Coordinates of C-alpha atoms and ligand atoms in Angstrom, one line a residue:
M1 CA -32.9 -33.7 283.0
E2 CA -34.5 -36.8 282.7
E3 CA -32.2 -40.6 282.0
K4 CA -32.6 -41.6 278.6
E5 CA -31.5 -37.6 277.5
F6 CA -28.4 -37.9 280.6
L7 CA -27.7 -41.6 278.7
D8 CA -27.8 -40.0 275.3
K9 CA -25.1 -37.1 275.7
Y10 CA -23.3 -38.7 278.6
L11 CA -22.9 -42.5 277.8
T12 CA -19.4 -43.1 276.1
D13 CA -17.5 -45.6 275.6
R14 CA -14.4 -45.9 276.3
R15 CA -13.2 -49.4 275.6
N16 CA -9.4 -48.5 274.2
T17 CA -8.6 -45.1 276.1
S18 CA -6.4 -46.4 278.8
C19 CA -9.2 -47.2 280.3
L20 CA -8.4 -49.1 283.7
K21 CA -12.1 -50.7 284.2
W22 CA -11.7 -51.2 280.9
D23 CA -8.5 -51.5 279.0
Y24 CA -6.7 -53.2 282.4
L25 CA -9.0 -56.8 282.7
N26 CA -6.3 -58.6 280.9
T27 CA -3.7 -57.8 283.7
R28 CA -6.0 -57.4 287.0
Y29 CA -8.1 -60.3 285.7
G30 CA -5.7 -62.3 283.2
E31 CA -8.5 -61.9 280.4
K32 CA -9.8 -58.9 278.8
D33 CA -13.2 -60.9 277.0
L34 CA -15.0 -59.2 280.4
W35 CA -17.5 -57.1 281.2
P36 CA -15.8 -54.8 284.0
M37 CA -18.7 -54.4 287.2
W38 CA -16.3 -53.6 289.2
V39 CA -13.6 -50.8 289.5
A40 CA -15.9 -47.9 291.1
D41 CA -16.0 -45.5 288.1
M42 CA -18.3 -44.6 285.7
E43 CA -18.8 -44.8 281.6
F44 CA -20.4 -41.2 281.6
K45 CA -18.7 -38.3 280.8
S46 CA -18.6 -34.9 283.1
P47 CA -20.8 -32.6 282.9
D48 CA -20.4 -30.0 280.5
G49 CA -19.1 -26.8 282.8
V50 CA -16.4 -29.4 283.5
I51 CA -15.2 -30.0 279.9
E52 CA -15.4 -26.7 279.6
A53 CA -13.6 -25.4 282.3
L54 CA -10.1 -27.9 281.0
K55 CA -10.6 -26.7 277.2
R56 CA -10.5 -23.2 278.3
R57 CA -7.5 -24.1 280.3
V58 CA -5.8 -26.3 277.9
D59 CA -6.3 -23.6 275.2
H60 CA -4.6 -21.4 277.0
G61 CA -1.5 -23.8 276.9
V62 CA 0.6 -22.7 279.9
F63 CA 0.5 -25.4 283.1
G64 CA 2.9 -24.1 285.1
Y65 CA 2.6 -24.1 289.5
S66 CA -0.1 -22.3 290.8
F67 CA -2.0 -22.0 293.8
C68 CA -5.1 -22.9 295.6
W69 CA -7.4 -19.9 294.6
D70 CA -10.3 -18.3 296.9
S71 CA -12.7 -19.2 294.3
Y72 CA -11.8 -22.9 295.1
Y73 CA -12.5 -23.0 298.4
E74 CA -15.4 -21.0 297.6
A75 CA -17.5 -23.8 295.2
Y76 CA -16.6 -26.2 298.0
S77 CA -17.5 -24.8 300.7
N78 CA -21.0 -23.7 299.4
W79 CA -21.7 -27.9 297.6
M80 CA -21.3 -28.8 301.1
E81 CA -23.4 -26.4 302.9
E82 CA -26.0 -26.7 300.6
N83 CA -26.0 -30.3 300.3
F84 CA -24.6 -31.5 303.8
N85 CA -25.7 -28.2 305.6
Y86 CA -21.4 -28.1 306.9
P87 CA -20.2 -25.0 305.4
I88 CA -16.0 -25.1 305.6
K89 CA -13.9 -22.4 306.3
S90 CA -11.0 -22.4 303.7
D91 CA -7.8 -22.4 306.1
W92 CA -9.4 -25.6 307.0
V93 CA -8.9 -27.2 303.6
R94 CA -5.8 -29.0 302.7
T95 CA -5.9 -31.0 298.7
S96 CA -4.4 -34.6 298.2
V97 CA -3.2 -37.3 294.9
G98 CA -6.6 -38.6 295.6
V99 CA -8.3 -40.2 299.0
V100 CA -5.9 -43.7 299.4
P101 CA -2.6 -42.1 299.1
A102 CA -3.9 -39.0 302.0
L103 CA -5.4 -42.0 304.1
Y104 CA -1.2 -44.1 303.8
W105 CA -0.6 -40.1 305.0
F106 CA -2.2 -40.3 308.2
I107 CA -1.4 -42.8 309.1
H108 CA 2.7 -42.3 309.2
C109 CA 1.4 -38.7 309.9
F110 CA -1.2 -39.6 313.7
T111 CA 0.5 -43.1 314.5
E112 CA 3.1 -44.8 315.2
E113 CA 4.5 -48.7 313.6
E114 CA 3.0 -51.1 315.9
D115 CA 0.3 -49.0 316.7
G116 CA -3.4 -50.4 316.3
V117 CA -5.8 -49.1 313.5
L118 CA -9.8 -49.9 313.2
I119 CA -11.4 -51.0 310.3
M120 CA -15.0 -52.5 309.8
P121 CA -14.9 -55.1 307.3
P122 CA -16.6 -55.8 304.8
V123 CA -14.8 -52.5 303.7
Y124 CA -13.1 -51.3 301.3
Y125 CA -9.6 -53.0 300.4
P126 CA -7.1 -50.2 300.7
F127 CA -8.3 -49.9 304.0
H128 CA -6.7 -52.9 304.8
Q129 CA -3.9 -52.7 302.5
C130 CA -2.7 -49.3 303.5
I131 CA -2.5 -50.3 307.2
T132 CA -0.7 -54.0 306.7
D133 CA 1.3 -51.8 304.4
T134 CA 2.2 -49.2 306.7
N135 CA 3.5 -52.4 309.6
R136 CA 0.5 -50.7 312.1
K137 CA -1.7 -53.3 313.6
K138 CA -4.9 -53.8 311.6
V139 CA -7.3 -54.4 314.9
L140 CA -11.0 -55.6 312.9
V141 CA -14.6 -54.9 314.2
D142 CA -16.8 -56.2 311.1
L143 CA -20.4 -54.5 310.5
I144 CA -22.9 -57.0 312.0
H145 CA -25.3 -58.7 309.4
Q146 CA -28.1 -59.5 309.8
D147 CA -31.0 -60.0 307.7
N148 CA -28.8 -58.6 304.6
Q149 CA -28.5 -55.3 307.1
Y150 CA -25.6 -54.1 307.9
A151 CA -24.8 -52.1 311.9
I152 CA -22.3 -51.1 314.2
D153 CA -21.0 -53.8 316.8
Y154 CA -19.9 -51.0 319.2
A155 CA -19.7 -52.3 322.1
K156 CA -16.9 -54.8 320.1
V157 CA -15.6 -51.3 318.6
E158 CA -15.4 -50.4 322.9
E159 CA -13.9 -53.6 323.7
K160 CA -11.0 -53.7 321.2
I161 CA -10.0 -50.2 321.3
Q162 CA -9.3 -50.4 324.7
E163 CA -7.5 -54.4 323.9
E164 CA -5.7 -53.8 321.3
K165 CA -5.1 -49.8 321.8
V166 CA -6.3 -48.4 319.2
K167 CA -4.8 -44.6 318.0
L168 CA -6.9 -44.6 315.0
L169 CA -10.2 -45.5 313.6
I170 CA -10.2 -45.5 309.4
F171 CA -14.0 -45.0 308.8
C172 CA -16.1 -45.4 305.3
S173 CA -19.1 -43.0 305.5
P174 CA -21.1 -43.8 303.3
H175 CA -19.9 -47.2 303.9
N176 CA -18.5 -49.1 300.8
P177 CA -19.4 -52.0 300.1
A178 CA -22.7 -52.2 302.9
S179 CA -24.2 -49.9 301.1
R180 CA -25.4 -47.8 304.0
V181 CA -25.4 -44.7 304.6
W182 CA -25.2 -43.8 308.4
K183 CA -27.2 -42.0 310.5
E184 CA -26.2 -39.2 312.9
E185 CA -27.8 -41.1 315.7
E186 CA -25.1 -43.6 314.8
L187 CA -22.5 -41.8 314.6
D188 CA -22.6 -39.8 317.8
R189 CA -22.8 -43.1 319.0
L190 CA -19.3 -44.5 317.7
F191 CA -17.9 -41.2 317.5
A192 CA -18.8 -41.2 321.7
I193 CA -16.6 -44.1 321.7
C194 CA -13.0 -43.0 320.0
Q195 CA -13.0 -39.7 322.5
R196 CA -13.5 -41.8 325.5
H197 CA -10.2 -43.3 324.7
G198 CA -8.7 -40.7 322.8
V199 CA -9.2 -43.0 318.9
L200 CA -8.4 -40.2 316.1
I201 CA -11.1 -41.2 313.1
V202 CA -10.2 -40.4 309.7
S203 CA -13.7 -39.9 307.8
D204 CA -13.5 -40.9 304.4
E205 CA -16.6 -39.9 302.9
I206 CA -16.0 -40.0 299.3
H207 CA -19.2 -41.4 298.8
Q208 CA -20.9 -39.2 300.3
D209 CA -22.8 -37.4 296.7
F210 CA -24.1 -41.5 296.1
T211 CA -27.2 -41.3 298.8
F212 CA -30.9 -43.3 297.6
N213 CA -34.4 -42.8 299.1
G214 CA -33.9 -40.8 301.2
H215 CA -31.2 -41.4 302.5
Q216 CA -29.1 -38.5 304.8
H217 CA -25.2 -38.5 304.9
T218 CA -23.9 -36.8 308.1
P219 CA -21.0 -35.1 307.6
A220 CA -18.5 -36.7 310.5
P221 CA -17.5 -33.2 311.6
R222 CA -20.8 -32.0 311.9
V223 CA -22.2 -35.1 314.5
H224 CA -24.2 -33.8 317.4
D225 CA -23.0 -29.9 316.4
G226 CA -19.7 -30.8 315.7
K227 CA -19.4 -31.9 319.2
Y228 CA -16.1 -35.1 318.4
K229 CA -15.0 -32.1 315.3
D230 CA -12.1 -32.0 317.2
Q231 CA -10.8 -35.5 316.9
I232 CA -11.9 -35.8 312.6
I233 CA -10.5 -35.5 309.1
L234 CA -12.5 -35.4 306.8
V235 CA -11.3 -36.4 303.3
N236 CA -13.7 -37.0 300.5
A237 CA -14.1 -35.9 296.6
A238 CA -15.8 -34.7 293.5
S239 CA -14.0 -37.8 291.6
K240 CA -16.0 -39.9 292.5
T241 CA -19.1 -38.1 291.9
F242 CA -18.6 -36.0 288.8
N243 CA -16.1 -39.3 287.5
L244 CA -13.4 -37.8 287.7
A245 CA -10.8 -39.7 289.7
G246 CA -7.8 -39.9 286.6
L247 CA -6.7 -36.0 287.9
V248 CA -6.7 -37.4 291.3
H249 CA -7.3 -35.3 293.7
S250 CA -9.1 -34.7 296.3
N251 CA -10.2 -32.7 299.9
I252 CA -8.9 -32.8 303.1
V253 CA -10.3 -31.1 305.8
I254 CA -9.4 -31.0 309.5
E255 CA -10.6 -27.8 311.7
N256 CA -8.6 -28.8 315.4
E257 CA -5.1 -26.6 314.5
E258 CA -2.8 -28.5 316.6
L259 CA -4.1 -31.8 314.0
R260 CA -3.5 -29.3 310.9
L261 CA 0.1 -28.2 311.8
Q262 CA 1.0 -32.0 312.1
F263 CA 0.0 -32.7 309.2
D264 CA 0.5 -29.8 307.6
D265 CA 4.8 -30.6 309.6
Y266 CA 4.1 -33.8 307.7
Q267 CA 3.6 -33.2 304.6
K268 CA 6.5 -30.9 304.4
S269 CA 8.7 -33.0 305.5
H270 CA 7.9 -36.2 303.3
V271 CA 5.6 -35.4 300.4
P272 CA 5.7 -32.0 299.5
M273 CA 2.9 -31.2 297.1
E274 CA 2.7 -28.5 294.2
V275 CA -1.6 -28.4 292.8
N276 CA -2.2 -30.1 290.0
I277 CA -4.3 -27.5 288.4
L278 CA -6.9 -29.1 285.9
G279 CA -7.5 -31.5 289.1
H280 CA -8.4 -28.5 291.1
L281 CA -10.3 -26.4 288.1
A282 CA -12.4 -29.7 287.9
T283 CA -13.6 -30.4 291.1
E284 CA -14.3 -26.5 291.3
E285 CA -16.1 -26.4 288.0
A286 CA -17.7 -29.8 288.9
Y287 CA -19.3 -28.4 292.5
R288 CA -20.6 -24.9 290.7
H289 CA -22.1 -27.0 287.8
G290 CA -22.4 -30.6 288.5
K291 CA -25.8 -30.6 290.3
D292 CA -28.8 -31.2 287.5
W293 CA -25.8 -33.9 285.9
L294 CA -25.6 -35.2 289.2
K295 CA -29.4 -35.9 289.5
A296 CA -29.7 -37.8 286.2
L297 CA -26.5 -40.0 287.3
K298 CA -28.5 -41.3 290.3
G299 CA -31.5 -41.6 288.4
V300 CA -29.9 -43.7 285.8
I301 CA -28.2 -45.9 288.9
W302 CA -30.8 -46.0 290.7
S303 CA -32.9 -47.1 287.3
N304 CA -30.3 -49.9 287.5
Y305 CA -30.4 -51.5 290.9
L306 CA -33.8 -51.7 290.7
Y307 CA -33.4 -54.0 287.4
L308 CA -30.7 -55.8 289.5
K309 CA -32.5 -56.0 292.8
E310 CA -36.6 -57.0 291.5
S311 CA -34.7 -60.0 289.1
I312 CA -32.9 -61.4 291.5
E313 CA -35.9 -61.6 294.2
R314 CA -38.1 -63.0 291.1
E315 CA -36.0 -65.1 289.1
L316 CA -33.7 -66.7 292.3
P317 CA -34.4 -66.3 295.3
E318 CA -31.7 -67.3 297.4
V319 CA -29.5 -65.1 296.1
K320 CA -29.9 -61.7 298.4
V321 CA -28.4 -58.2 296.6
A322 CA -28.2 -55.3 299.6
D323 CA -30.5 -52.8 300.4
L324 CA -29.3 -49.5 298.4
Q325 CA -29.1 -46.7 300.6
G326 CA -25.5 -44.7 299.5
T327 CA -23.1 -45.7 297.2
Y328 CA -23.2 -47.2 293.3
L329 CA -21.8 -50.5 294.8
P330 CA -23.5 -53.0 296.8
M331 CA -23.3 -56.7 297.5
I332 CA -25.0 -59.3 296.1
D333 CA -24.6 -62.7 298.8
L334 CA -24.3 -65.6 296.2
S335 CA -23.0 -68.0 299.1
H336 CA -26.3 -70.0 299.0
L337 CA -26.4 -71.0 294.9
I338 CA -21.9 -71.7 295.1
D339 CA -20.8 -73.5 298.4
T340 CA -17.6 -71.3 299.1
E341 CA -17.0 -72.9 302.8
G342 CA -13.3 -74.7 302.8
D343 CA -13.1 -74.3 297.9
E344 CA -9.5 -74.3 297.2
K345 CA -8.6 -70.4 296.9
V346 CA -7.4 -68.8 293.6
I347 CA -5.6 -65.7 293.0
V348 CA -7.7 -62.8 291.0
N349 CA -6.2 -58.8 290.6
N350 CA -3.1 -60.3 293.5
M351 CA -6.2 -61.2 296.1
P352 CA -7.1 -64.3 296.7
V353 CA -10.6 -65.8 296.0
P354 CA -12.7 -68.8 296.6
K355 CA -12.2 -70.8 293.1
K356 CA -16.4 -71.9 293.0
L357 CA -17.2 -68.6 292.8
K358 CA -14.5 -67.5 290.5
H359 CA -15.3 -69.9 287.7
F360 CA -18.8 -69.1 288.5
V361 CA -18.9 -66.1 288.1
Q362 CA -15.9 -64.7 285.8
D363 CA -15.6 -68.3 283.6
K364 CA -19.5 -68.6 283.2
C365 CA -21.4 -65.0 284.1
R366 CA -18.1 -63.2 282.3
L367 CA -17.7 -61.0 284.3
A368 CA -15.1 -58.8 286.1
V369 CA -16.2 -58.2 290.0
D370 CA -14.3 -57.1 293.2
Y371 CA -15.0 -60.3 294.8
G372 CA -16.9 -60.0 299.1
A373 CA -13.5 -61.5 300.3
W374 CA -11.2 -59.2 299.4
F375 CA -13.6 -56.6 302.1
G376 CA -13.7 -59.2 304.9
D377 CA -13.3 -63.2 305.0
A378 CA -16.5 -63.2 306.1
Y379 CA -17.7 -62.8 302.8
Q380 CA -16.5 -65.3 300.6
G381 CA -19.1 -65.6 298.4
Y382 CA -20.2 -62.2 297.8
I383 CA -19.2 -60.2 294.7
R384 CA -19.9 -56.3 294.8
F385 CA -21.3 -55.2 291.6
N386 CA -21.1 -51.8 289.9
L387 CA -24.0 -49.6 289.3
A388 CA -23.0 -46.5 286.9
T389 CA -23.6 -47.5 283.8
D390 CA -24.6 -48.4 280.5
P391 CA -29.0 -49.8 281.6
Q392 CA -27.6 -52.2 279.0
I393 CA -24.5 -53.4 279.8
V394 CA -26.8 -54.1 283.6
K395 CA -29.5 -55.3 281.8
K396 CA -27.7 -58.0 279.6
V397 CA -24.7 -59.1 282.7
V398 CA -28.3 -59.8 285.2
D399 CA -29.5 -61.5 282.8
T400 CA -26.7 -63.4 282.2
L401 CA -25.7 -64.3 286.0
I402 CA -29.4 -65.4 286.1
S403 CA -29.5 -67.6 283.3
Q404 CA -26.0 -69.5 284.8
A405 CA -27.2 -69.4 288.1
K406 CA -30.5 -71.5 286.3
E407 CA -27.9 -73.7 284.8
L408 CA -26.1 -74.5 288.1
K409 CA -29.2 -75.3 289.9
A410 CA -30.5 -77.3 287.3
Ligands
PLP1 C1 -14.3 -45.6 300.1 C2 -13.4 -45.3 299.0 N1 -12.7 -44.6 299.4 C3 -11.2 -44.2 298.1 C4 -11.4 -44.7 297.0 C5 -10.8 -44.0 296.3 O1 -10.1 -42.8 296.5 P1 -9.4 -42.5 295.6 O2 -9.3 -43.1 293.4 O3 -9.2 -40.5 295.7 O4 -7.9 -43.2 295.9 C6 -12.9 -44.9 297.0 C7 -13.0 -45.5 295.1 O5 -13.2 -47.1 295.5 C8 -13.9 -45.8 298.1 O6 -14.0 -46.6 297.6

C-alpha cells in the first residue's frame, strides 16, 4: 500500500471522541488549542481485519466471561517468529491490562521495599514513577549521550548494581525516548552484567515493531541463543503498533518456570483478572492481518521524520534531532536555542518543565509535547516529538517551530 492510499483510508479526526491526545489537552496542558505531539498514539484507524473482527464480535452481542483461546497464542507466536525469529510457547504467555500496570506488578512480585531498581535515563517517565510509587530505591544510570548518539554505560551499570543492591533492571528496547534499537552485542554485554550479579531483567519491548533504516530488534530472551532467558521477563503489546491502547491489553512472556509460578501466585493473590475479549481479539487479528498496514504506516512515519530532520538541519543548525532507529518519538535538542540552565520551573502535566522552554514550545509554537526533563534530569532543554500523525500536521508544526525559533534569535 502506498503512503497516500494509507493516509486516505486510515487518517482520522479523533477530536470529540474522549481521546486523551486531543480532548484532554486542557487537563494536562492547561489549554485546549494546542497541536498534540505528546502521548504515543496515533491518528490512524487500526487495520481492516481488526475492525471487522471487532464488529463481528459486537454483532454477536454477548460479552460474557471468556478465556484465552489457542488461535490467539498461535497468531502471537507467528508474529514473533516471522519478525524476530522468536517463536513463543503458549505456556510462557500471560496477559495484562497494559504494559505500565505490568511493570508495577513485576516490582511488587519480584522485589522488596527498599530494593534497588535500575533504569537508564532518559527513559519513559512511568519507569521512574513505578519505582517511586512502590517505595523501591530508584537507581539511575544515564545513557552515554555523545555526538547525538546514545550508548549504555556498562561500567556504571555494574558499579551501581553492586553499590545499590539492585534486584531488578527495567529496560526499554527499542528505547523510548533515545530512539535506539539495541544491537545484540549491546544486549549481550548488559545482560552478562545482570547475570553476574543475579539481577532480574524486565524488558519492555512495546516499540519492537517500529524499527527503521535496517535496524533489527532482538527480543531479550533470544540474545546469545537464549543465554539469559531464565532471568528475563519480556513485556510487549500490539497496542502501540496498531493503535489499540484504549483496549488495554498486553503480553508477558516468562520462559523460566520458577519465575512464572511466582508471578502466577502474585497475580492470583493481588490482581486476579478475567480475559478482556476485545483486547485479545484485536491483538490476534492485528498480528494476523496487520503486516501491510504496518509497512505503510512506517513509510508515513519515516517521511514525517525526514521532513522534521531535514528542515531543522537546514534552517536551525543549532537544534539537533535524534537519529531515529526505532520508535516514532525522537527527541529534539533545543538546549542551544533556549538556555534552560538555572531556569525557573513551571508545572506541565503534573511535572516540572523549564519555564523558558515551556514559553517557547507551548505559548509561542502552540505545541503539547513530552518534555525531556520528564525522562531524565540531564534533558532539560529537550522535547520529544510524536511523528505518528498526519504529515500536514507535522509540516505545519515543524514550520512553526522554525519560524518561531528564527524570531527568537532575531
Ligand atoms: C516504553 C513504553 N512502555 C509502555 C508504554 C505504555 O504501555 P501501556 O499503554 O500498555 O501501559 C509506552 C507508551 O508510550 C511506552 O513508550
